mmCIF file of C-alpha atoms in Angstrom:
data_model
loop_
_atom_site.group_PDB
_atom_site.id
_atom_site.type_symbol
_atom_site.label_atom_id
_atom_site.label_comp_id
_atom_site.label_asym_id
_atom_site.label_seq_id
_atom_site.Cartn_x
_atom_site.Cartn_y
_atom_site.Cartn_z
ATOM 1 C CA MET A 123 0.031 -0.099 0.128
ATOM 2 C CA ARG A 124 1.447 3.405 -1.220
ATOM 3 C CA LYS A 125 0.944 6.634 0.951
ATOM 4 C CA ASP A 126 0.407 9.880 -0.808
ATOM 5 C CA ALA A 127 2.477 12.863 0.176
ATOM 6 C CA PRO A 128 0.740 15.199 2.762
ATOM 7 C CA GLY A 129 -0.925 18.322 1.455
ATOM 8 C CA PRO A 130 -0.436 21.790 2.634
ATOM 9 C CA VAL A 131 -0.971 22.289 6.422
ATOM 10 C CA PRO A 132 -4.159 24.532 7.100
ATOM 11 C CA GLY A 133 -3.393 27.963 8.632
ATOM 12 C CA PHE A 134 -2.137 31.245 8.111
ATOM 13 C CA SER A 135 1.527 32.077 7.297
ATOM 14 C CA LEU A 136 3.545 34.541 9.514
ATOM 15 C CA VAL A 137 3.085 37.258 6.683
ATOM 16 C CA GLU A 138 -0.604 37.031 6.422
ATOM 17 C CA THR A 139 -0.892 37.353 10.276
ATOM 18 C CA SER A 140 1.355 40.309 10.359
ATOM 19 C CA ALA A 141 -0.595 42.210 7.781
ATOM 20 C CA SER A 142 -3.808 41.323 9.538
ATOM 21 C CA LEU A 143 -2.663 42.812 12.641
ATOM 22 C CA ALA A 144 -1.487 45.711 10.975
ATOM 23 C CA VAL A 145 -5.022 46.432 9.507
ATOM 24 C CA LEU A 146 -6.493 46.025 12.693
ATOM 25 C CA ALA A 147 -4.408 48.340 14.373
ATOM 26 C CA ILE A 148 -5.158 51.023 11.825
ATOM 27 C CA LEU A 149 -8.653 50.776 12.177
ATOM 28 C CA VAL A 150 -8.618 50.673 16.071
ATOM 29 C CA GLY A 151 -6.544 53.750 15.706
ATOM 30 C CA LEU A 152 -9.301 55.469 13.599
ATOM 31 C CA ALA A 153 -12.119 54.280 15.708
ATOM 32 C CA LEU A 154 -10.478 55.423 19.017
ATOM 33 C CA PRO A 155 -11.363 59.065 18.953
ATOM 34 C CA GLY A 156 -14.870 58.389 18.045
ATOM 35 C CA PHE A 157 -15.189 56.069 20.950
ATOM 36 C CA ARG A 158 -13.867 58.899 23.338
ATOM 37 C CA GLY A 159 -16.536 61.174 22.111
ATOM 38 C CA THR A 160 -19.114 58.329 22.871
ATOM 39 C CA LEU A 161 -17.511 57.912 26.301
ATOM 40 C CA GLU A 162 -17.889 61.377 27.105
ATOM 41 C CA ARG A 163 -21.511 61.703 26.404
ATOM 42 C CA GLN A 164 -22.379 58.156 28.141
ATOM 43 C CA ARG A 165 -20.727 59.619 31.409
ATOM 44 C CA ALA A 166 -22.639 62.983 30.997
ATOM 45 C CA ALA A 167 -25.977 61.098 30.374
ATOM 46 C CA THR A 168 -24.915 58.895 33.635
ATOM 47 C CA ALA A 169 -24.211 62.232 35.391
ATOM 48 C CA MET A 170 -27.401 63.649 34.488
ATOM 49 C CA HIS A 171 -29.606 60.712 35.502
ATOM 50 C CA LEU A 172 -27.894 60.440 38.737
ATOM 51 C CA VAL A 173 -28.592 63.886 39.588
ATOM 52 C CA GLY A 174 -32.103 63.933 38.472
ATOM 53 C CA THR A 175 -32.894 60.687 40.639
ATOM 54 C CA GLN A 176 -31.207 62.168 43.620
ATOM 55 C CA LEU A 177 -33.258 65.215 43.361
ATOM 56 C CA ALA A 178 -36.440 63.063 43.021
ATOM 57 C CA GLN A 179 -35.856 61.160 45.768
ATOM 58 C CA ALA A 180 -35.398 64.181 47.932
ATOM 59 C CA ARG A 181 -38.656 65.259 46.856
ATOM 60 C CA ASN A 182 -40.260 62.139 47.530
ATOM 61 C CA THR A 183 -38.603 62.103 50.984
ATOM 62 C CA ALA A 184 -39.886 65.610 52.039
ATOM 63 C CA ILE A 185 -43.699 64.370 50.870
ATOM 64 C CA THR A 186 -43.323 61.228 52.816
ATOM 65 C CA ARG A 187 -41.785 62.427 56.009
ATOM 66 C CA ARG A 188 -43.751 65.627 55.902
ATOM 67 C CA ILE A 189 -40.434 67.482 56.777
ATOM 68 C CA PRO A 190 -38.406 69.909 54.417
ATOM 69 C CA VAL A 191 -35.237 67.970 52.700
ATOM 70 C CA THR A 192 -32.413 70.197 51.080
ATOM 71 C CA VAL A 193 -29.880 69.174 48.622
ATOM 72 C CA CYS A 194 -26.752 71.063 48.355
ATOM 73 C CA PRO A 195 -23.261 70.708 46.949
ATOM 74 C CA SER A 196 -20.718 69.408 49.293
ATOM 75 C CA ARG A 197 -17.184 67.868 49.409
ATOM 76 C CA GLY A 198 -18.224 65.853 52.583
ATOM 77 C CA GLY A 199 -17.673 66.504 56.157
ATOM 78 C CA GLY A 200 -21.720 66.964 56.515
ATOM 79 C CA ARG A 201 -21.320 70.698 55.029
ATOM 80 C CA CYS A 202 -22.808 72.363 52.206
ATOM 81 C CA LEU A 203 -20.715 74.551 50.119
ATOM 82 C CA GLY A 204 -21.592 78.133 49.036
ATOM 83 C CA GLU A 205 -20.488 77.708 45.354
ATOM 84 C CA PRO A 206 -22.406 76.481 42.107
ATOM 85 C CA ASP A 207 -20.137 73.828 41.380
ATOM 86 C CA TRP A 208 -21.933 70.311 42.175
ATOM 87 C CA SER A 209 -18.971 68.039 40.652
ATOM 88 C CA ALA A 210 -17.531 67.141 43.984
ATOM 89 C CA GLY A 211 -20.759 65.661 45.307
ATOM 90 C CA TRP A 212 -23.867 66.817 47.460
ATOM 91 C CA LEU A 213 -25.832 66.487 50.564
ATOM 92 C CA LEU A 214 -29.260 65.310 50.944
ATOM 93 C CA TYR A 215 -30.416 66.033 54.272
ATOM 94 C CA LEU A 216 -33.579 66.908 56.667
ATOM 95 C CA ASP A 217 -33.814 70.344 56.976
ATOM 96 C CA ARG A 218 -35.683 70.468 60.498
ATOM 97 C CA GLY A 219 -34.438 73.951 61.175
ATOM 98 C CA ARG A 220 -34.638 75.155 57.630
ATOM 99 C CA ASN A 221 -31.107 76.630 57.773
ATOM 100 C CA ASP A 222 -28.317 76.177 55.414
ATOM 101 C CA GLN A 223 -26.509 73.236 57.075
ATOM 102 C CA PRO A 224 -27.641 70.040 58.507
ATOM 103 C CA GLN A 225 -28.244 70.287 62.317
ATOM 104 C CA SER A 226 -26.917 66.947 63.250
ATOM 105 C CA PRO A 227 -25.074 64.048 61.583
ATOM 106 C CA ASP A 228 -28.219 61.959 61.731
ATOM 107 C CA ASP A 229 -29.958 64.499 59.807
ATOM 108 C CA VAL A 230 -28.083 63.654 56.606
ATOM 109 C CA LEU A 231 -29.657 61.258 54.404
ATOM 110 C CA ARG A 232 -27.218 61.005 51.810
ATOM 111 C CA ASP A 233 -23.574 62.375 51.312
ATOM 112 C CA VAL A 234 -22.689 61.581 47.973
ATOM 113 C CA ARG A 235 -18.791 62.229 46.921
ATOM 114 C CA GLN A 236 -17.105 62.068 43.739
ATOM 115 C CA PRO A 237 -20.598 60.859 41.887
ATOM 116 C CA VAL A 238 -19.176 61.718 38.407
ATOM 117 C CA HIS A 239 -15.876 61.214 36.449
ATOM 118 C CA GLU A 240 -13.416 63.831 36.558
ATOM 119 C CA SER A 241 -13.937 65.161 33.323
ATOM 120 C CA ILE A 242 -17.900 66.058 33.859
ATOM 121 C CA GLN A 243 -18.889 69.375 35.503
ATOM 122 C CA LEU A 244 -21.960 70.030 37.470
ATOM 123 C CA LEU A 245 -22.592 73.671 37.434
ATOM 124 C CA ALA A 246 -25.578 75.291 39.184
ATOM 125 C CA SER A 247 -27.541 78.276 37.886
ATOM 126 C CA ALA A 248 -26.512 81.624 39.339
ATOM 127 C CA GLY A 249 -28.575 82.732 42.305
ATOM 128 C CA ARG A 250 -29.541 79.083 43.535
ATOM 129 C CA LEU A 251 -27.089 77.102 45.144
ATOM 130 C CA ARG A 252 -29.466 74.339 46.617
ATOM 131 C CA VAL A 253 -32.810 72.937 46.342
ATOM 132 C CA ARG A 254 -35.303 72.762 49.549
ATOM 133 C CA TYR A 255 -38.430 70.687 49.255
ATOM 134 C CA GLN A 256 -41.256 71.524 51.492
ATOM 135 C CA PRO A 257 -43.099 68.934 52.654
ATOM 136 C CA ASP A 258 -45.749 69.120 50.293
ATOM 137 C CA GLY A 259 -43.137 68.699 47.378
ATOM 138 C CA ARG A 260 -42.663 72.121 46.104
ATOM 139 C CA SER A 261 -39.154 73.590 46.016
ATOM 140 C CA GLY A 262 -40.023 77.475 46.617
ATOM 141 C CA GLY A 263 -37.709 80.031 45.206
ATOM 142 C CA ASN A 264 -36.076 80.187 41.949
ATOM 143 C CA ASN A 265 -35.932 77.324 39.436
ATOM 144 C CA LEU A 266 -32.570 75.529 39.408
ATOM 145 C CA THR A 267 -30.804 74.465 36.780
ATOM 146 C CA LEU A 268 -27.911 72.205 36.643
ATOM 147 C CA ARG A 269 -25.728 72.096 33.626
ATOM 148 C CA ILE A 270 -23.540 69.157 32.905
ATOM 149 C CA CYS A 271 -20.630 70.251 31.011
ATOM 150 C CA SER A 272 -17.379 68.291 29.677
ATOM 151 C CA SER A 273 -14.623 69.848 27.685
ATOM 152 C CA GLY A 274 -16.430 73.122 27.330
ATOM 153 C CA ARG A 275 -19.474 71.688 25.757
ATOM 154 C CA LEU A 276 -23.149 71.357 27.465
ATOM 155 C CA HIS A 277 -24.238 67.830 27.641
ATOM 156 C CA GLY A 278 -27.545 68.188 29.366
ATOM 157 C CA GLU A 279 -29.511 70.137 32.171
ATOM 158 C CA VAL A 280 -31.327 68.983 35.183
ATOM 159 C CA ILE A 281 -33.805 71.264 35.768
ATOM 160 C CA VAL A 282 -36.005 72.059 39.002
ATOM 161 C CA ASN A 283 -39.143 74.160 38.669
ATOM 162 C CA ASN A 284 -41.009 75.960 41.580
ATOM 163 C CA VAL A 285 -43.432 73.169 41.671
ATOM 164 C CA GLY A 286 -40.551 70.763 42.722
ATOM 165 C CA ARG A 287 -40.857 68.770 39.422
ATOM 166 C CA VAL A 288 -37.405 67.295 38.147
ATOM 167 C CA ARG A 289 -36.804 66.896 34.538
ATOM 168 C CA THR A 290 -33.623 66.495 32.270
ATOM 169 C CA HIS A 291 -32.812 67.983 29.126
ATOM 170 C CA ARG A 292 -30.287 66.701 26.493
ATOM 171 C CA ALA A 293 -28.333 69.672 24.782
ATOM 172 C CA ALA A 294 -27.913 70.257 21.135
ATOM 173 C CA PRO A 295 -24.317 68.925 19.854
ATOM 174 C CA ASP A 296 -21.541 71.200 20.279
ATOM 175 C CA THR A 297 -23.471 73.869 22.431
ATOM 176 C CA PRO A 298 -21.100 75.728 24.586
ATOM 177 C CA CYS A 299 -21.232 75.351 28.530
ATOM 178 C CA GLY A 300 -21.837 78.935 29.479
#
């Protein structure tokens, strides 16, 4: 019985594999800048929904507990800041004394720190640095708008009206943050 010589071995040669990897590297390099923009938009959307949810929770807490609840920017330590930048975090607290700070550590319901990626900024509208929900859910005073910005561009807004309703708004592409 005679055996035939073996045929070619299936697979890829070194040259074919190197060429495929080079093409893949070029395609990844072209796609990466677009992916960064997508990632930035997703981070901004996450921040917008997180803030909106926390504000809605504060309103719900004020209604169910029948006591004022305040949300203010904070860097931790159970103290509110007197500035419009919410990027470092915020406090959600029972505002029994209706003053600008929690009366005791037990009044703090949430102390949110570094809630968003460092590339995202949360900036409050001028003149209104905090939201105080009344026991009926109203947020008396001026409307509050929190702008969600990144790389100098506005990605969206979280808006609280006088009735206390929270809504989000996506900005048009390439809208400046200002």
